[in-house]
Coordinates of C-alpha atoms and ligand atoms in Angstrom, one line a residue:
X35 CA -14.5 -60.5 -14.8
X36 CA -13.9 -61.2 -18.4
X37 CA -13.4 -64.8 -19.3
X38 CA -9.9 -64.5 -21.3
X39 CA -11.0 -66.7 -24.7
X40 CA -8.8 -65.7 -27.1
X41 CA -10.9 -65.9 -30.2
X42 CA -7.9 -64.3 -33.2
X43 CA -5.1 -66.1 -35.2
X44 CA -1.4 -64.3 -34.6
X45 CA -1.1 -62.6 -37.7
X46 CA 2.5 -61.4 -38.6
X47 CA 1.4 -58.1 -40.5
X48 CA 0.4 -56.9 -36.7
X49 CA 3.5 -58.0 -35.1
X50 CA 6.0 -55.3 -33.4
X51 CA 9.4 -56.1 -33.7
X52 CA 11.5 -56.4 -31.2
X53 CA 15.1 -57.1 -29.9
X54 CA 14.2 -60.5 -28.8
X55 CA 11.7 -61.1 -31.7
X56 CA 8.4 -60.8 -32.2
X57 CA 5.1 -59.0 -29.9
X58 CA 1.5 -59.5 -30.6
X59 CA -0.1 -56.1 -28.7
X60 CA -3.8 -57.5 -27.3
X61 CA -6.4 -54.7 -26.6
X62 CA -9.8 -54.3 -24.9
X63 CA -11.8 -51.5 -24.8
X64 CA -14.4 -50.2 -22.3
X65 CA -16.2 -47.0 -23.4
X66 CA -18.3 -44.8 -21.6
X67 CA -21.3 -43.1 -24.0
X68 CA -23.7 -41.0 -22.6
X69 CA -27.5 -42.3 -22.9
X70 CA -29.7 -39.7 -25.3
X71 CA -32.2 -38.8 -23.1
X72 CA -33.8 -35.8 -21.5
X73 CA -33.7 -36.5 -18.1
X74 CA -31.3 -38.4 -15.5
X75 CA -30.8 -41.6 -14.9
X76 CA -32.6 -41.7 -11.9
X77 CA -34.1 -38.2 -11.9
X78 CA -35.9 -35.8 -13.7
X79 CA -33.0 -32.7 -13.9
X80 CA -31.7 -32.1 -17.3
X81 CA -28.9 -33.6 -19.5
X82 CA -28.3 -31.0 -21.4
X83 CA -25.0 -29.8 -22.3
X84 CA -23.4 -26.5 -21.0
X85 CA -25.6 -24.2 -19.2
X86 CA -24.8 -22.4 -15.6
X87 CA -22.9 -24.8 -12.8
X88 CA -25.7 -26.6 -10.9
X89 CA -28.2 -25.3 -12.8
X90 CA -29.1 -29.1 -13.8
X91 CA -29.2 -30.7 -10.0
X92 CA -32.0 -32.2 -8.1
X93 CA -32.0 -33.3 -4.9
X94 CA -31.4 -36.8 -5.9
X95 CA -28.3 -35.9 -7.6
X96 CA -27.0 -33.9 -5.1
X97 CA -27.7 -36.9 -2.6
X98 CA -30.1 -34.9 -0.3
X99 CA -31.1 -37.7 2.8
X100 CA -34.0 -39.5 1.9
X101 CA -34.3 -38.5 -1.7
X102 CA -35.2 -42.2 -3.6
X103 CA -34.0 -42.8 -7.4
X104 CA -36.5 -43.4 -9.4
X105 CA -35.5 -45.2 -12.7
X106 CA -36.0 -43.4 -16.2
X107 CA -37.9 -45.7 -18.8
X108 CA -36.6 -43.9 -21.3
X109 CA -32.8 -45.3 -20.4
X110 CA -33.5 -48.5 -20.2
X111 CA -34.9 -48.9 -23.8
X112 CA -31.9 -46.6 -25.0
X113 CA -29.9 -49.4 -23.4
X114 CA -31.9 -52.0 -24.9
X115 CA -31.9 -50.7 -28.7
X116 CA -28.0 -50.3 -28.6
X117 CA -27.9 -53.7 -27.1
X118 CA -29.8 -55.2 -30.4
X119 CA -28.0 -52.9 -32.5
X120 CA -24.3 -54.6 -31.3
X121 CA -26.2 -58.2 -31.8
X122 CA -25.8 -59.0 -28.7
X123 CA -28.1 -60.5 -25.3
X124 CA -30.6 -58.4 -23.9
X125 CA -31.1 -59.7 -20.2
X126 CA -34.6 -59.3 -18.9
X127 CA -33.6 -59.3 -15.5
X128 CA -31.0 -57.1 -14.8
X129 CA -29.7 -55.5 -10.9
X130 CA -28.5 -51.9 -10.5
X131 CA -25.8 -52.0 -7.5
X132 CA -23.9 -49.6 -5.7
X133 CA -20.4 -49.2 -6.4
X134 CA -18.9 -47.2 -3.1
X135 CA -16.3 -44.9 -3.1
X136 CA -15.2 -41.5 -1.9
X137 CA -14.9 -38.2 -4.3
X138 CA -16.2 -34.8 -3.8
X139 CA -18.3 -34.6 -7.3
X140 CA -19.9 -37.9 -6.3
X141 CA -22.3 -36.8 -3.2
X142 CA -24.0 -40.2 -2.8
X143 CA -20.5 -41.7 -1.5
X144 CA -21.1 -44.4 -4.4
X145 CA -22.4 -44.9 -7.8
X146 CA -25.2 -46.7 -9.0
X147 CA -23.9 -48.7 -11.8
X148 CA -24.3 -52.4 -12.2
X149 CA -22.3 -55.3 -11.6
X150 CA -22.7 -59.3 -12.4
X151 CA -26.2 -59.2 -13.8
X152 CA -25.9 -55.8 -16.7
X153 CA -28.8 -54.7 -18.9
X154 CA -26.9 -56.6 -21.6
X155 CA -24.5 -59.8 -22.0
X156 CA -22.4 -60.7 -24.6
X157 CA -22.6 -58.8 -28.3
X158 CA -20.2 -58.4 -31.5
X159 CA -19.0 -55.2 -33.5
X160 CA -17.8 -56.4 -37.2
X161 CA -15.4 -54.2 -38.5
X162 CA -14.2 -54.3 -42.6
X163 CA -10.2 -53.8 -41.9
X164 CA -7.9 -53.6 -45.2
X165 CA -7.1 -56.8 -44.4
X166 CA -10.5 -58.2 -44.4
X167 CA -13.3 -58.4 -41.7
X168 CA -12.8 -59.2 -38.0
X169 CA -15.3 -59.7 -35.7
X170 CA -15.0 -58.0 -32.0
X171 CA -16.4 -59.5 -29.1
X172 CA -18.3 -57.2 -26.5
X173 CA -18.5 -58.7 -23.6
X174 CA -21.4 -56.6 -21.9
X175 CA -23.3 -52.9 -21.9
X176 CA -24.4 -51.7 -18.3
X177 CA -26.1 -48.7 -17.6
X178 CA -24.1 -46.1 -14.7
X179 CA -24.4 -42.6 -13.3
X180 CA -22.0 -40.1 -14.1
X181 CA -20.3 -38.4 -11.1
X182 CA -20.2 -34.9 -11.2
X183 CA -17.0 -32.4 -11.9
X184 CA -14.7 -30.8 -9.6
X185 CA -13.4 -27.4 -10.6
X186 CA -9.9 -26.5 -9.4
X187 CA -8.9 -23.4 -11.6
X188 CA -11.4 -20.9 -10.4
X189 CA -10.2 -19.3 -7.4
X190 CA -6.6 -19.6 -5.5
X191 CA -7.2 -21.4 -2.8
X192 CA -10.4 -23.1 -3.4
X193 CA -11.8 -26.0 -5.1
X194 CA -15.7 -26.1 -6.6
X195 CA -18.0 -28.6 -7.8
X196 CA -20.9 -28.6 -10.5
X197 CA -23.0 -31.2 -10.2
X198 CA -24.8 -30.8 -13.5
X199 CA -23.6 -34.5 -15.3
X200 CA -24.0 -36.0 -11.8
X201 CA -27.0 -39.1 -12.2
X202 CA -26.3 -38.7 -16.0
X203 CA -26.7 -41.8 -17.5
X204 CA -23.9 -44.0 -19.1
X205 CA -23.6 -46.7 -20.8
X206 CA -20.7 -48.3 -20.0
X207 CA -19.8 -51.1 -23.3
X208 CA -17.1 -53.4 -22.5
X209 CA -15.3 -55.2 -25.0
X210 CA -13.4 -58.8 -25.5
X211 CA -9.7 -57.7 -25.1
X212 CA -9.6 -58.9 -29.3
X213 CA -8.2 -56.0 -31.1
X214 CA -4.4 -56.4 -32.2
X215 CA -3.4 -53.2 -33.1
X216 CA -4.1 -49.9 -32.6
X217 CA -5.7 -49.5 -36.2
X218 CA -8.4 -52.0 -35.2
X219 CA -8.9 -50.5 -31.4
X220 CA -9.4 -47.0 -33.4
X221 CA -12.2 -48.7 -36.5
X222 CA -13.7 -50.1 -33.5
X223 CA -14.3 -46.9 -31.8
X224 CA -15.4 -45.5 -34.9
X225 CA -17.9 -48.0 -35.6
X226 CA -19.2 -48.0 -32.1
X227 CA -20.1 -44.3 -32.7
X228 CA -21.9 -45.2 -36.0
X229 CA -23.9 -47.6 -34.5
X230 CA -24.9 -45.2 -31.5
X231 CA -25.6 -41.8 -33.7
X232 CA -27.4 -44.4 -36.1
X233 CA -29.4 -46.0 -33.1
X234 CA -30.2 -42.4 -32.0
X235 CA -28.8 -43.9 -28.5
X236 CA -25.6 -41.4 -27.7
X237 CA -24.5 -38.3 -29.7
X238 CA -21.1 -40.1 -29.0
X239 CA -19.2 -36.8 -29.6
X240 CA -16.0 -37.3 -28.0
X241 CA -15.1 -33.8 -28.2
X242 CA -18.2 -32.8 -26.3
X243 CA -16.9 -35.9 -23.7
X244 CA -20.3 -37.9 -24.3
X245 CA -18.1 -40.7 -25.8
X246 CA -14.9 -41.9 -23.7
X247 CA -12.5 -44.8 -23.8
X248 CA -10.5 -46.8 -21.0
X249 CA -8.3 -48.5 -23.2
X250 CA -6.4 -51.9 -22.0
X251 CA -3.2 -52.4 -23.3
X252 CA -1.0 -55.8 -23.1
X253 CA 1.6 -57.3 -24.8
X254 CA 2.9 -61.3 -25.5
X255 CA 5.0 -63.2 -27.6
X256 CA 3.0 -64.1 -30.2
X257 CA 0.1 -67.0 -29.4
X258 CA 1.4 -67.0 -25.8
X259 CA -1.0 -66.3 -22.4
X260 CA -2.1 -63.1 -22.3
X261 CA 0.4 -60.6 -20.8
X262 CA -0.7 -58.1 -18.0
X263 CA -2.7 -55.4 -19.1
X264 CA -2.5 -51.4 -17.9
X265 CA -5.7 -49.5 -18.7
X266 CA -5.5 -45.9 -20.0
X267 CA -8.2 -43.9 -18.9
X268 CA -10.6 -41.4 -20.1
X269 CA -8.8 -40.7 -23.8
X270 CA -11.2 -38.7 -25.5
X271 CA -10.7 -38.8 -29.1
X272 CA -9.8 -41.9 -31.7
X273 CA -6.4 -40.6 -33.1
X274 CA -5.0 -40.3 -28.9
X275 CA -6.7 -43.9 -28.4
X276 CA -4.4 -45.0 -31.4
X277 CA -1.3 -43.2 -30.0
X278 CA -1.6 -44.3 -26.3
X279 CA -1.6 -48.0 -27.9
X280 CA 1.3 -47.0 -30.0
X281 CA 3.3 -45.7 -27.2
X282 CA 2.0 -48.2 -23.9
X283 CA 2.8 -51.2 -26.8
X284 CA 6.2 -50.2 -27.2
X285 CA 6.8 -48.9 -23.4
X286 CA 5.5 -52.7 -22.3
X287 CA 8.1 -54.1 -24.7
X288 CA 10.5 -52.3 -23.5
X289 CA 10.3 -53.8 -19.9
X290 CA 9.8 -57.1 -20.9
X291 CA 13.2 -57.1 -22.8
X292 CA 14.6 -55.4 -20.1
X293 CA 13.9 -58.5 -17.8
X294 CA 11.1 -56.4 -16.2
X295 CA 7.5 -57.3 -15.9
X296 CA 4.9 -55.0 -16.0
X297 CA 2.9 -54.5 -12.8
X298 CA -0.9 -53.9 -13.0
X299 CA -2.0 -50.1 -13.2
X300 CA -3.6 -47.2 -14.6
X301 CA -2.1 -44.8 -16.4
X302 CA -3.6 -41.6 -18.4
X303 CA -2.3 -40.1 -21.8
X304 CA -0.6 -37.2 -22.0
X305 CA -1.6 -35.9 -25.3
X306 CA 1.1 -32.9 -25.5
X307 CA 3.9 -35.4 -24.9
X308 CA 2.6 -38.1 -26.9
X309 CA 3.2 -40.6 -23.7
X310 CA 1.2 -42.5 -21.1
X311 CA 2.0 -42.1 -17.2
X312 CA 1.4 -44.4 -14.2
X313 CA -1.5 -43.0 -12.0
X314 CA -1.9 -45.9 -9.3
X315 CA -1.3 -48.9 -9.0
X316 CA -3.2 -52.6 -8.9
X317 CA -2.6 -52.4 -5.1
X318 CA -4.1 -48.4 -4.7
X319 CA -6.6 -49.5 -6.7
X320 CA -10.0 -49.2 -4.9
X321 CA -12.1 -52.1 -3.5
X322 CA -15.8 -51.1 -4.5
X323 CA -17.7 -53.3 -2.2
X324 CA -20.5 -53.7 -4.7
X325 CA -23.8 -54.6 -3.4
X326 CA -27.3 -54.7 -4.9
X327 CA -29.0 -50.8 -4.7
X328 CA -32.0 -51.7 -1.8
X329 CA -33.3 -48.6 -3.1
X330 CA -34.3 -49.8 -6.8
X331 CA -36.1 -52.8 -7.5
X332 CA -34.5 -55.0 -10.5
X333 CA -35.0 -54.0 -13.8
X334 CA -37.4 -56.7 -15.6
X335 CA -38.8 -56.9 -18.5
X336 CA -40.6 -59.3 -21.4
X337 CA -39.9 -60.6 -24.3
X338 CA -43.2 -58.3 -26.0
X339 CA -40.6 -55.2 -24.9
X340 CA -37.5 -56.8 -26.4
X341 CA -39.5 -57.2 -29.9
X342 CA -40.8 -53.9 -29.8
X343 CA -37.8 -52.3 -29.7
X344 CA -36.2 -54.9 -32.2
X345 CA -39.2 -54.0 -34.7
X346 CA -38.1 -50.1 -34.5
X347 CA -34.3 -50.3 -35.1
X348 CA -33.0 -48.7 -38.4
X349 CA -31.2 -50.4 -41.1
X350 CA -27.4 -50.3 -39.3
X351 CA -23.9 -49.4 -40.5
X352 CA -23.2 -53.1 -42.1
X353 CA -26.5 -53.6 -43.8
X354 CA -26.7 -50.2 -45.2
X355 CA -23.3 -50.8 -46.7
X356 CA -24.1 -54.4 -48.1
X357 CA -27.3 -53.0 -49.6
X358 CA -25.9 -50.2 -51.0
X359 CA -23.0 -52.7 -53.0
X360 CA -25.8 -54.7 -54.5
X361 CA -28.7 -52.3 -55.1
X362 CA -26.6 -49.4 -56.4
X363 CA -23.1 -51.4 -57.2
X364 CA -21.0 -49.4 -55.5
X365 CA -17.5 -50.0 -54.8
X366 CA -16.6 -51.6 -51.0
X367 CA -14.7 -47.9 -51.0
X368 CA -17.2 -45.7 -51.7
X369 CA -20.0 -47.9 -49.7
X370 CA -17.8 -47.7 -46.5
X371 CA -17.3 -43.5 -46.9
X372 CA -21.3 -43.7 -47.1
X373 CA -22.6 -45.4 -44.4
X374 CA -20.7 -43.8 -41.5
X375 CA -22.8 -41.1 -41.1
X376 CA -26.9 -42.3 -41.0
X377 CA -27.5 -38.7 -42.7
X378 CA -24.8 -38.7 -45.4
X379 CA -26.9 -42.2 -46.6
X380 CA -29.8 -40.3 -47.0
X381 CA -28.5 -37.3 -48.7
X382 CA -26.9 -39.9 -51.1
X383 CA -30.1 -42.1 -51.6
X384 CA -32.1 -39.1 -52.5
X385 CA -29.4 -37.9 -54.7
X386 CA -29.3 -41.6 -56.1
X387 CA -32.9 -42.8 -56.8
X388 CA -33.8 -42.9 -60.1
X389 CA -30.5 -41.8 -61.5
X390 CA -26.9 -43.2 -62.0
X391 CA -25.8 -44.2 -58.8
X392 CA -22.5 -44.6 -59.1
X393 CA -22.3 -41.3 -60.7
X394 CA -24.3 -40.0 -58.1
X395 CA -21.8 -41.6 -54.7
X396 CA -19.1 -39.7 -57.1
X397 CA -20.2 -36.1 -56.5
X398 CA -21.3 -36.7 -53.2
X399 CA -18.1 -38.4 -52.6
X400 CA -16.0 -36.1 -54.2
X401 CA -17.4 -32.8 -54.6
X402 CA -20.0 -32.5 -51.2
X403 CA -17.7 -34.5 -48.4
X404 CA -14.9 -33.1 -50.3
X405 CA -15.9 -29.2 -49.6
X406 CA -17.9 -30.1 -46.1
X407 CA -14.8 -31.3 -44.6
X408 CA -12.8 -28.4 -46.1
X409 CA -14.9 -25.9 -44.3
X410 CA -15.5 -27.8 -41.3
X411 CA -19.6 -28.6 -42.4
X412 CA -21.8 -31.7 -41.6
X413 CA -24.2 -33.0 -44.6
X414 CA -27.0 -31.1 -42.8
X415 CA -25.0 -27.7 -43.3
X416 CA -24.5 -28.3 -47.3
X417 CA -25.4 -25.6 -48.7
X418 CA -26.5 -27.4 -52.0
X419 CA -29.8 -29.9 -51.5
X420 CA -29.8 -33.3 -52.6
X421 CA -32.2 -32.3 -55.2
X422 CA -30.2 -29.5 -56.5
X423 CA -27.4 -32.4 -56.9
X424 CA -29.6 -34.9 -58.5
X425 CA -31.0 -32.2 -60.9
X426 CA -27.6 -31.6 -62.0
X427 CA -26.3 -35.1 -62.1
X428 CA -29.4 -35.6 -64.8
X429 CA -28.0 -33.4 -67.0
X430 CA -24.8 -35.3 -67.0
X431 CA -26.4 -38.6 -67.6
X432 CA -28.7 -37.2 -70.4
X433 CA -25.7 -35.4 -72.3
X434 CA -26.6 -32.0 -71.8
X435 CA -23.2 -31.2 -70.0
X436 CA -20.0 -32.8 -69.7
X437 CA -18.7 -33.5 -66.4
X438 CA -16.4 -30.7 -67.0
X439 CA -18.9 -27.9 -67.4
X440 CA -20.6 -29.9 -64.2
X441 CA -18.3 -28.7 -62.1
X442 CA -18.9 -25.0 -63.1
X443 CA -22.5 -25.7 -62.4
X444 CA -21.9 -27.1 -59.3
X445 CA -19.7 -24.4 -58.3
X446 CA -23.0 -22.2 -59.0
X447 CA -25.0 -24.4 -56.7
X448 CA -22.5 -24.0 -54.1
X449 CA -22.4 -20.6 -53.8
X450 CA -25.3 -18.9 -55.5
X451 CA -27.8 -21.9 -54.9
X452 CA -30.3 -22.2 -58.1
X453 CA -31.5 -24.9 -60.4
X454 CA -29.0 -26.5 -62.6
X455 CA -31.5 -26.5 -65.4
X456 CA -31.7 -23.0 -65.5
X457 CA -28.4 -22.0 -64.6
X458 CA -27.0 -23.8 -67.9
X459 CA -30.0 -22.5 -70.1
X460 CA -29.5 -19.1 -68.7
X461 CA -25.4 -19.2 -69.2
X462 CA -25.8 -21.0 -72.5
X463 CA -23.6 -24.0 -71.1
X464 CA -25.5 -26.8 -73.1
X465 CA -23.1 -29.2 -74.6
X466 CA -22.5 -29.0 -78.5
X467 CA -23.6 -32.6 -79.3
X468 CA -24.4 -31.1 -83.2
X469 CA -22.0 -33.2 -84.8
X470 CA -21.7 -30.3 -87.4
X471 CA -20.6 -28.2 -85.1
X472 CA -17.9 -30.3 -83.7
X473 CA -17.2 -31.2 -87.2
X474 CA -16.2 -27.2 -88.0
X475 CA -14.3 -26.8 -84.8
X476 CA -11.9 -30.1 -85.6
X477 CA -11.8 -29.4 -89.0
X478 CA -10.4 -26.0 -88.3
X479 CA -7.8 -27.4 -85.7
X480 CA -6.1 -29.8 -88.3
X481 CA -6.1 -27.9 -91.1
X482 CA -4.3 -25.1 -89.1
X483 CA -1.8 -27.7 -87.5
X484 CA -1.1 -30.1 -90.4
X485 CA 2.5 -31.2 -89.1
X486 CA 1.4 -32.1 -85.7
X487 CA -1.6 -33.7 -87.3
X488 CA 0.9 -36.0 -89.3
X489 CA 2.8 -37.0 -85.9
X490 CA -0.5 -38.2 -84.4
X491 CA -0.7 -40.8 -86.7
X492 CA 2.3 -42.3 -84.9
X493 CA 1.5 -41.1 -81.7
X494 CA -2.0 -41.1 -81.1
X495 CA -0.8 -39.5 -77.7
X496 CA -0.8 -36.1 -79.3
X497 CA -4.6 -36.9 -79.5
X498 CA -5.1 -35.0 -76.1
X499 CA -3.6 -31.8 -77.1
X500 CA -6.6 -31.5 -79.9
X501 CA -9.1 -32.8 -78.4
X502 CA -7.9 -30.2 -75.7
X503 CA -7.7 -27.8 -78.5
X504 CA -11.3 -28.0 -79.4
X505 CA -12.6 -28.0 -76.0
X506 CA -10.7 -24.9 -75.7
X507 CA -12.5 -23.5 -78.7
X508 CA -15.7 -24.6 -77.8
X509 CA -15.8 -23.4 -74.2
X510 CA -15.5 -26.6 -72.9
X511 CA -19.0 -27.4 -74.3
X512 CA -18.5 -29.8 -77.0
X513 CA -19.4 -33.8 -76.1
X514 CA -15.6 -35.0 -75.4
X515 CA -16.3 -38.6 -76.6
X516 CA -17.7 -37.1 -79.9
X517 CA -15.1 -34.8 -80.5
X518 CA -12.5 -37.5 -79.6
X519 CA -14.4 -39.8 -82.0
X520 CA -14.6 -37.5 -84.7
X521 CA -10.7 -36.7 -84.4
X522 CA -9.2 -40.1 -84.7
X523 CA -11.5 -40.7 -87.8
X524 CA -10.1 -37.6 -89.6
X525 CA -6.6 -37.5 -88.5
X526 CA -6.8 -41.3 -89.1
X527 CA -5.8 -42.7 -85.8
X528 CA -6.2 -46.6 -85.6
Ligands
ADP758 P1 -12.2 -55.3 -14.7 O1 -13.3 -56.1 -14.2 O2 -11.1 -55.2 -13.7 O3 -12.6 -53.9 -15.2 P2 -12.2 -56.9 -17.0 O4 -11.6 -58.3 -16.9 O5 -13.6 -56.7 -17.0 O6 -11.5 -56.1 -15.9 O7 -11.6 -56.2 -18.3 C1 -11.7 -54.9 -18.6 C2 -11.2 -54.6 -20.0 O8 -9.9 -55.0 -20.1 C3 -12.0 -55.4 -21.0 O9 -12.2 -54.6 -22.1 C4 -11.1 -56.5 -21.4 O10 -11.2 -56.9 -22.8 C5 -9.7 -55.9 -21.2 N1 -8.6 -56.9 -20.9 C6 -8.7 -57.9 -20.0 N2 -7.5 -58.5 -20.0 C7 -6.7 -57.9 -21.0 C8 -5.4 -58.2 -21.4 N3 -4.6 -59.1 -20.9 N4 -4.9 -57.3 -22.4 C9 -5.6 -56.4 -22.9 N5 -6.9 -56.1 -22.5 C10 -7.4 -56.9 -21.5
MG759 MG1 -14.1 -52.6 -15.8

């Protein structure tokens, strides 16, 4: 169905090499993310996650004669935010259709998904590559059921099936095939599932299987006609996506040179041997018959409904990020560790206001992400508040630690919890900024190392080792900057 416009400039950085020259590898992405929302798609039995088999079924999802679907508002304004948050066209008429074909975890016989007129036409996802920014075309969102799952390992000679994610909605968001290498098809995913967990659309947790890729894979001499694609379904988490590209890429090439061509198919990945396998082929490949559901009217709605939704979408991934370079003047680095997660902006903005910001992206940075990731913890698990942090980060700015006795401060907050006020009154950690103090400590130092004092004049490298010398002496207390001063002026470094 996608109209083939190929919208990118070969670039040679993204080329594969090969024994008859150069590939360009073209991808296209069609994920599956699982609508945030109570209730079915087109019933009122649960979504939630785990639970007892068919303890989620109603008789509409278990296809009971006679039972109607019944849309769920609910799904089609999930469908509508996420299609405002990928910039794209919200349709106000949209048909749901039945897409027929035979499995046991799918009791209807079909699926009601839709077909040429989807909640949502044509969309882009910008993504900030090393290289610089390329924009990827989606070329639709439509909302689906999911089927249900068949069970085959529980007893020896029987197969079950739980119908709990059957009628679960999906949204199904089809992109442009315009990613060029894998590192793009895997930023894409990754910004996809910003956007949703922003939007409050999907959880998108891959590992939970509420966000999965088909991912379409083709190679060409570089600027040529598209090559025929195979699509790799159901991976389920970004670093397989990148190495099922990797691998199909270089298996495609492989043909080609051969004098092959590659025939039309699906294929999974196999994830233990790093390699993706033929599962049928363009000619097993099922004919849907789609036709219109007679059961459910089409979906139509106003423009009033497509400006109330637009009036109660948050501030999104790329505007975050931009605002976040010119109000606090953070680095493009630091700005894009931020804004993945919608939570890890707050936490950072509460640490931030009013203070230094950049010192404050830093220690979230460096210090929170740092020991989250370390022990496996979201930002809502940190055991240290954002005002704990900011309390602390004050004290740096104002002089009353260095960033050296920080880190034992922080080490307090970690584990003991506590206000860093009071933890460096009570531990008599303030920072010796009396300059008489300072003024003992270095004065001791040279006079009890006059040689090496001498050398420094030459090398004012050997500054360090005094400056370290008085920290030592101090406890680590005294103002660096002073004591560095002060030790240039009396040694008489330039
Ligand atoms: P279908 O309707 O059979 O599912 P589509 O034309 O809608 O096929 O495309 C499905 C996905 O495959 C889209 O993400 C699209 O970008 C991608 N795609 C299409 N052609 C190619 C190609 N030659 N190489 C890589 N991806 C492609
Ligand atoms: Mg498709």
């Amino acid at each position: 169905m996608t109209q083939l416009i190929d919208t990118r400039t070969p670039d040679p950085k993204k080329f594969i090499p090969g024994a008859t020259g150069d590939w360009e590898v073209i991808i296209g992405l069609e994920v599956h993310a699982q609508v945030q929302s109570n209730s079915k798609l087109f019933s009122g039995a649960a979504t939630a996650f785990g639970g007892e088999q068919n303890d989620h079924v109603s008789l509409v999802d278990a296809a009971m004669p006679g039972m109607l679907p019944v849309v769920n508002s609910e799904c089609i304004r999930q469908a509508v935010r996420t299609g405002l948050g990928l910039k794209a066209q919200v349709n106000k008429r949209s048909v749901f259709a039945r897409k027929n074909y035979f499995y046991p975890d799918l009791p209807q016989g079909y699926q009601i998904s839709q077909f040429d007129q989807p909640i949502i036409g044509p969309g882009t996802v910008h993504l900030d590559m090393p290289d610089g920014p390329v924009e990827i075309g989606i070329e639709r969102l439509h909302l689906e059921q999911d089927a249900g799952k068949s069970l085959h390992d529980q007893h020896p000679s029987m197969s079950f099936v739980d119908l709990n994610r059957s009628g679960v909605a999906l949204m199904e968001i089809v992109s442009m095939p315009d990613m060029r290498s894998s590192d793009e098809a895997k930023a894409f995913i990754a910004k996809l599932r910003s956007i949703l967990r922003y939007l409050g659309t999907s959880d998108a947790d891959m590992e939970k299987g509420n966000l999965r890729a088909d991912v379409n894979v083709s190679v060409r001499k570089p600027g040529g006609e598209f090559g025929t694609r195979c699509e790799i379904k159901n991976v389920n988490s970004i670093r397989f996506a990148g190495q099922a590209i990797e691998f199909e890429a270089r298996r495609q090439i492989a043909v080609l040179e051969d004098g092959g061509t590659i025939a039309q198919e699906t294929r999974l990945y196999d994830s233990v041997k790093g390699e993706t396998r033929s599962m049928r082929s363009k000619e097993e490949a099922h004919d849907y018959r789609y036709f219109p559901d007679p059961d459910l009217l089409p979906i139509e709605f106003d423009q009033a409904f497509i400006d109330e939704m637009a009036a109660d979408l948050p501030e999104l991934p790329d505007e975050k990020k931009a605002r976040f370079i010119s109000q606090y003047g953070l680095t493009t680095y630091d700005a894009d560790i931020l804004v993945v997660e919608r939570q890890s902006c707050d936490f950072f903005e509460d640490v931030a206001k009013g203070r230094d910001a950049k010192l404050a992206a830093n220690w979230v940075i460096n210090e929170v992400f740092g020991r989250l990731n370390k022990d496996g913890k979201n930002i809502q698990e940190s055991p240290i508040t954002s005002a704990q942090l900011g309390g602390m980060i004050e004290l740096i700015s104002d002089d009353t630690i260095s960033g050296k006795i920080a880190k034992d401060v922080f080490e307090i907050l970690w584990t003991e919890g506590g206000d860093a006020a009071e933890i460096v009154e009570k531990k008599g950690l303030k920072q010796v900024t009396d300059l008489g103090a300072i003024e003992a400590e270095v004065d001791k130092i040279i006079a009890a190392n006059p040689e090496k004092a001498e050398q420094a004049k030459e090398k004012p490298g050997l500054l360090g080792w005094f400056v370290g010398q008085v920290m030592k002496a101090t406890q680590g207390k005294a103002n660096p900057k002073a004591v560095n001063e002060m030790l240039r002026q009396k040694i008489g470094v330039e």
